[in-house]
Amino acid sequence: MRSKRPIIRQCKNLAKQHVDNPDEPAAPDGASGFAEWAQIAFILLHAELDKDFRETEAWFNDSRAIREELNIDKSPDH
């Protein structure tokens, strides 16, 4: 099975190109939710996976690669 890291990195980089604050942490302390770039990356990854939201959430939670690449502890709730 091929590594998903390249697609995760590509989605992250694309998302950061289209926001006002690309240096904001993915899950800022004290904030409710995720940074704008992280939300865009999640949407891009969801589209790439072509799975329903529950399956996508499960993949995010089971994938250490995505959590490490995006620097998050857990995925957003579907």
mmCIF file of N, CA and C in Angstrom:
data_model
loop_
_atom_site.group_PDB
_atom_site.id
_atom_site.type_symbol
_atom_site.label_atom_id
_atom_site.label_comp_id
_atom_site.label_asym_id
_atom_site.label_seq_id
_atom_site.Cartn_x
_atom_site.Cartn_y
_atom_site.Cartn_z
ATOM 1 N N MET A 1 0.838 -1.180 0.000
ATOM 2 C CA MET A 1 0.000 0.000 0.000
ATOM 3 C C MET A 1 0.886 1.247 0.000
ATOM 4 N N ARG A 2 0.557 2.191 -0.846
ATOM 5 C CA ARG A 2 1.351 3.415 -0.965
ATOM 6 C C ARG A 2 1.111 4.340 0.220
ATOM 7 N N SER A 3 2.118 5.101 0.526
ATOM 8 C CA SER A 3 2.013 6.077 1.611
ATOM 9 C C SER A 3 1.050 7.191 1.224
ATOM 10 N N LYS A 4 0.280 7.632 2.180
ATOM 11 C CA LYS A 4 -0.648 8.754 1.966
ATOM 12 C C LYS A 4 0.016 10.091 2.270
ATOM 13 N N ARG A 5 1.227 10.069 2.810
ATOM 14 C CA ARG A 5 1.886 11.325 3.191
ATOM 15 C C ARG A 5 2.009 12.329 2.044
ATOM 16 N N PRO A 6 2.356 11.902 0.824
ATOM 17 C CA PRO A 6 2.464 12.898 -0.249
ATOM 18 C C PRO A 6 1.145 13.624 -0.530
ATOM 19 N N ILE A 7 0.031 12.905 -0.524
ATOM 20 C CA ILE A 7 -1.248 13.565 -0.793
ATOM 21 C C ILE A 7 -1.649 14.444 0.384
ATOM 22 N N ILE A 8 -1.350 14.000 1.596
ATOM 23 C CA ILE A 8 -1.638 14.816 2.782
ATOM 24 C C ILE A 8 -0.840 16.115 2.711
ATOM 25 N N ARG A 9 0.426 15.997 2.401
ATOM 26 C CA ARG A 9 1.303 17.171 2.299
ATOM 27 C C ARG A 9 0.836 18.111 1.186
ATOM 28 N N GLN A 10 0.414 17.540 0.057
ATOM 29 C CA GLN A 10 -0.061 18.351 -1.064
ATOM 30 C C GLN A 10 -1.334 19.108 -0.678
ATOM 31 N N CYS A 11 -2.271 18.444 -0.019
ATOM 32 C CA CYS A 11 -3.505 19.108 0.420
ATOM 33 C C CYS A 11 -3.190 20.208 1.425
ATOM 34 N N LYS A 12 -2.280 19.939 2.332
ATOM 35 C CA LYS A 12 -1.871 20.935 3.329
ATOM 36 C C LYS A 12 -1.261 22.153 2.646
ATOM 37 N N ASN A 13 -0.352 21.926 1.719
ATOM 38 C CA ASN A 13 0.302 23.041 1.024
ATOM 39 C C ASN A 13 -0.680 23.848 0.174
ATOM 40 N N LEU A 14 -1.590 23.160 -0.517
ATOM 41 C CA LEU A 14 -2.609 23.866 -1.304
ATOM 42 C C LEU A 14 -3.486 24.727 -0.402
ATOM 43 N N ALA A 15 -3.907 24.163 0.711
ATOM 44 C CA ALA A 15 -4.766 24.901 1.637
ATOM 45 C C ALA A 15 -4.059 26.139 2.180
ATOM 46 N N LYS A 16 -2.796 26.005 2.538
ATOM 47 C CA LYS A 16 -2.056 27.134 3.110
ATOM 48 C C LYS A 16 -1.839 28.260 2.098
ATOM 49 N N GLN A 17 -1.881 27.948 0.820
ATOM 50 C CA GLN A 17 -1.711 28.970 -0.215
ATOM 51 C C GLN A 17 -2.935 29.870 -0.346
ATOM 52 N N HIS A 18 -4.057 29.451 0.217
ATOM 53 C CA HIS A 18 -5.315 30.156 -0.019
ATOM 54 C C HIS A 18 -5.966 30.723 1.238
ATOM 55 N N VAL A 19 -5.162 30.954 2.268
ATOM 56 C CA VAL A 19 -5.702 31.540 3.504
ATOM 57 C C VAL A 19 -4.873 32.759 3.895
ATOM 58 N N ASP A 20 -5.461 33.590 4.746
ATOM 59 C CA ASP A 20 -4.770 34.795 5.210
ATOM 60 C C ASP A 20 -3.675 34.495 6.224
ATOM 61 N N ASN A 21 -3.848 33.430 7.021
ATOM 62 C CA ASN A 21 -2.876 33.128 8.071
ATOM 63 C C ASN A 21 -2.402 31.677 7.963
ATOM 64 N N PRO A 22 -1.490 31.402 7.026
ATOM 65 C CA PRO A 22 -1.045 30.023 6.832
ATOM 66 C C PRO A 22 -0.166 29.493 7.959
ATOM 67 N N ASP A 23 0.330 30.370 8.818
ATOM 68 C CA ASP A 23 1.197 29.934 9.906
ATOM 69 C C ASP A 23 0.436 29.617 11.187
ATOM 70 N N GLU A 24 -0.884 29.802 11.178
ATOM 71 C CA GLU A 24 -1.696 29.488 12.350
ATOM 72 C C GLU A 24 -1.619 27.984 12.625
ATOM 73 N N PRO A 25 -1.500 27.592 13.889
ATOM 74 C CA PRO A 25 -1.491 26.151 14.200
ATOM 75 C C PRO A 25 -2.796 25.501 13.734
ATOM 76 N N ALA A 26 -2.727 24.240 13.372
ATOM 77 C CA ALA A 26 -3.911 23.534 12.878
ATOM 78 C C ALA A 26 -5.038 23.537 13.900
ATOM 79 N N ALA A 27 -4.701 23.348 15.158
ATOM 80 C CA ALA A 27 -5.695 23.350 16.234
ATOM 81 C C ALA A 27 -5.219 24.331 17.304
ATOM 82 N N PRO A 28 -5.484 25.627 17.105
ATOM 83 C CA PRO A 28 -4.993 26.637 18.040
ATOM 84 C C PRO A 28 -5.491 26.403 19.467
ATOM 85 N N ASP A 29 -4.613 26.615 20.439
ATOM 86 C CA ASP A 29 -4.988 26.461 21.849
ATOM 87 C C ASP A 29 -6.074 27.456 22.207
ATOM 88 N N GLY A 30 -7.077 26.983 22.905
ATOM 89 C CA GLY A 30 -8.152 27.852 23.347
ATOM 90 C C GLY A 30 -9.182 28.165 22.279
ATOM 91 N N ALA A 31 -8.950 27.739 21.066
ATOM 92 C CA ALA A 31 -9.907 28.008 19.991
ATOM 93 C C ALA A 31 -10.844 26.815 19.854
ATOM 94 N N SER A 32 -12.024 27.087 19.390
ATOM 95 C CA SER A 32 -12.944 25.982 19.131
ATOM 96 C C SER A 32 -12.837 25.632 17.659
ATOM 97 N N GLY A 33 -12.317 24.485 17.385
ATOM 98 C CA GLY A 33 -12.188 24.065 16.002
ATOM 99 C C GLY A 33 -10.771 24.088 15.491
ATOM 100 N N PHE A 34 -10.662 24.208 14.191
ATOM 101 C CA PHE A 34 -9.382 24.114 13.505
ATOM 102 C C PHE A 34 -9.134 25.372 12.697
ATOM 103 N N ALA A 35 -7.872 25.602 12.392
ATOM 104 C CA ALA A 35 -7.490 26.734 11.554
ATOM 105 C C ALA A 35 -8.144 26.601 10.178
ATOM 106 N N GLU A 36 -8.315 27.730 9.516
ATOM 107 C CA GLU A 36 -8.962 27.724 8.196
ATOM 108 C C GLU A 36 -8.219 26.813 7.219
ATOM 109 N N TRP A 37 -6.893 26.881 7.216
ATOM 110 C CA TRP A 37 -6.128 26.053 6.277
ATOM 111 C C TRP A 37 -6.329 24.569 6.582
ATOM 112 N N ALA A 38 -6.442 24.214 7.862
ATOM 113 C CA ALA A 38 -6.637 22.816 8.233
ATOM 114 C C ALA A 38 -8.009 22.334 7.766
ATOM 115 N N GLN A 39 -9.031 23.178 7.900
ATOM 116 C CA GLN A 39 -10.367 22.812 7.443
ATOM 117 C C GLN A 39 -10.366 22.560 5.936
ATOM 118 N N ILE A 40 -9.671 23.413 5.193
ATOM 119 C CA ILE A 40 -9.583 23.236 3.739
ATOM 120 C C ILE A 40 -8.845 21.942 3.418
ATOM 121 N N ALA A 41 -7.765 21.661 4.130
ATOM 122 C CA ALA A 41 -7.010 20.423 3.908
ATOM 123 C C ALA A 41 -7.883 19.203 4.181
ATOM 124 N N PHE A 42 -8.698 19.260 5.251
ATOM 125 C CA PHE A 42 -9.604 18.148 5.551
ATOM 126 C C PHE A 42 -10.595 17.929 4.413
ATOM 127 N N ILE A 43 -11.129 19.012 3.877
ATOM 128 C CA ILE A 43 -12.089 18.905 2.774
ATOM 129 C C ILE A 43 -11.413 18.314 1.537
ATOM 130 N N LEU A 44 -10.220 18.775 1.230
ATOM 131 C CA LEU A 44 -9.494 18.241 0.077
ATOM 132 C C LEU A 44 -9.203 16.752 0.254
ATOM 133 N N LEU A 45 -8.783 16.364 1.448
ATOM 134 C CA LEU A 45 -8.504 14.952 1.712
ATOM 135 C C LEU A 45 -9.784 14.120 1.632
ATOM 136 N N HIS A 46 -10.872 14.667 2.140
ATOM 137 C CA HIS A 46 -12.163 13.966 2.056
ATOM 138 C C HIS A 46 -12.529 13.721 0.587
ATOM 139 N N ALA A 47 -12.353 14.726 -0.246
ATOM 140 C CA ALA A 47 -12.656 14.582 -1.672
ATOM 141 C C ALA A 47 -11.726 13.559 -2.330
ATOM 142 N N GLU A 48 -10.465 13.583 -1.947
ATOM 143 C CA GLU A 48 -9.493 12.651 -2.515
ATOM 144 C C GLU A 48 -9.816 11.209 -2.124
ATOM 145 N N LEU A 49 -10.242 11.003 -0.900
ATOM 146 C CA LEU A 49 -10.553 9.652 -0.424
ATOM 147 C C LEU A 49 -11.830 9.096 -1.050
ATOM 148 N N ASP A 50 -12.744 9.992 -1.405
ATOM 149 C CA ASP A 50 -14.027 9.592 -1.994
ATOM 150 C C ASP A 50 -14.773 8.600 -1.097
ATOM 151 N N LYS A 51 -14.848 8.961 0.195
ATOM 152 C CA LYS A 51 -15.567 8.160 1.177
ATOM 153 C C LYS A 51 -16.593 9.054 1.863
ATOM 154 N N ASP A 52 -17.548 8.437 2.565
ATOM 155 C CA ASP A 52 -18.505 9.264 3.295
ATOM 156 C C ASP A 52 -17.796 9.889 4.509
ATOM 157 N N PHE A 53 -18.492 10.803 5.176
ATOM 158 C CA PHE A 53 -17.856 11.546 6.260
ATOM 159 C C PHE A 53 -17.427 10.651 7.422
ATOM 160 N N ARG A 54 -18.226 9.664 7.774
ATOM 161 C CA ARG A 54 -17.855 8.775 8.886
ATOM 162 C C ARG A 54 -16.606 7.965 8.542
ATOM 163 N N GLU A 55 -16.525 7.461 7.319
ATOM 164 C CA GLU A 55 -15.345 6.709 6.898
ATOM 165 C C GLU A 55 -14.115 7.606 6.854
ATOM 166 N N THR A 56 -14.308 8.843 6.389
ATOM 167 C CA THR A 56 -13.200 9.792 6.337
ATOM 168 C C THR A 56 -12.706 10.101 7.749
ATOM 169 N N GLU A 57 -13.636 10.351 8.674
ATOM 170 C CA GLU A 57 -13.263 10.632 10.058
ATOM 171 C C GLU A 57 -12.496 9.452 10.663
ATOM 172 N N ALA A 58 -12.972 8.234 10.410
ATOM 173 C CA ALA A 58 -12.296 7.043 10.924
ATOM 174 C C ALA A 58 -10.882 6.944 10.352
ATOM 175 N N TRP A 59 -10.731 7.231 9.064
ATOM 176 C CA TRP A 59 -9.404 7.180 8.451
ATOM 177 C C TRP A 59 -8.489 8.234 9.067
ATOM 178 N N PHE A 60 -9.017 9.440 9.267
ATOM 179 C CA PHE A 60 -8.215 10.491 9.900
ATOM 180 C C PHE A 60 -7.753 10.047 11.288
ATOM 181 N N ASN A 61 -8.658 9.474 12.079
ATOM 182 C CA ASN A 61 -8.314 9.063 13.440
ATOM 183 C C ASN A 61 -7.356 7.883 13.465
ATOM 184 N N ASP A 62 -7.454 6.991 12.480
ATOM 185 C CA ASP A 62 -6.585 5.818 12.428
ATOM 186 C C ASP A 62 -5.238 6.103 11.777
ATOM 187 N N SER A 63 -5.129 7.225 11.105
ATOM 188 C CA SER A 63 -3.916 7.533 10.349
ATOM 189 C C SER A 63 -2.971 8.423 11.148
ATOM 190 N N ARG A 64 -1.924 7.818 11.659
ATOM 191 C CA ARG A 64 -0.909 8.599 12.372
ATOM 192 C C ARG A 64 -0.235 9.592 11.419
ATOM 193 N N ALA A 65 -0.114 9.219 10.147
ATOM 194 C CA ALA A 65 0.544 10.085 9.161
ATOM 195 C C ALA A 65 -0.183 11.419 9.032
ATOM 196 N N ILE A 66 -1.507 11.382 8.944
ATOM 197 C CA ILE A 66 -2.246 12.641 8.794
ATOM 198 C C ILE A 66 -2.149 13.480 10.058
ATOM 199 N N ARG A 67 -2.260 12.836 11.216
ATOM 200 C CA ARG A 67 -2.174 13.597 12.470
ATOM 201 C C ARG A 67 -0.794 14.221 12.634
ATOM 202 N N GLU A 68 0.252 13.501 12.268
ATOM 203 C CA GLU A 68 1.616 14.051 12.360
ATOM 204 C C GLU A 68 1.823 15.171 11.350
ATOM 205 N N GLU A 69 1.398 14.959 10.114
ATOM 206 C CA GLU A 69 1.611 15.949 9.058
ATOM 207 C C GLU A 69 0.876 17.252 9.356
ATOM 208 N N LEU A 70 -0.346 17.148 9.896
ATOM 209 C CA LEU A 70 -1.131 18.342 10.194
ATOM 210 C C LEU A 70 -0.939 18.829 11.628
ATOM 211 N N ASN A 71 -0.195 18.055 12.419
ATOM 212 C CA ASN A 71 0.093 18.402 13.812
ATOM 213 C C ASN A 71 -1.204 18.551 14.625
ATOM 214 N N ILE A 72 -2.022 17.508 14.572
ATOM 215 C CA ILE A 72 -3.276 17.489 15.333
ATOM 216 C C ILE A 72 -3.310 16.206 16.191
ATOM 217 N N ASP A 73 -4.088 16.269 17.275
ATOM 218 C CA ASP A 73 -4.246 15.108 18.149
ATOM 219 C C ASP A 73 -5.358 14.182 17.690
ATOM 220 N N LYS A 74 -6.442 14.770 17.168
ATOM 221 C CA LYS A 74 -7.556 13.984 16.658
ATOM 222 C C LYS A 74 -8.215 14.735 15.520
ATOM 223 N N SER A 75 -8.990 13.997 14.745
ATOM 224 C CA SER A 75 -9.622 14.603 13.570
ATOM 225 C C SER A 75 -10.855 15.378 13.968
ATOM 226 N N PRO A 76 -11.344 16.229 13.058
ATOM 227 C CA PRO A 76 -12.603 16.908 13.329
ATOM 228 C C PRO A 76 -13.746 15.881 13.327
ATOM 229 N N ASP A 77 -14.774 16.186 14.096
ATOM 230 C CA ASP A 77 -15.954 15.325 14.122
ATOM 231 C C ASP A 77 -16.709 15.499 12.818
ATOM 232 N N HIS A 78 -17.186 14.394 12.250
ATOM 233 C CA HIS A 78 -17.883 14.476 10.959
ATOM 234 C C HIS A 78 -19.073 15.408 11.056
#
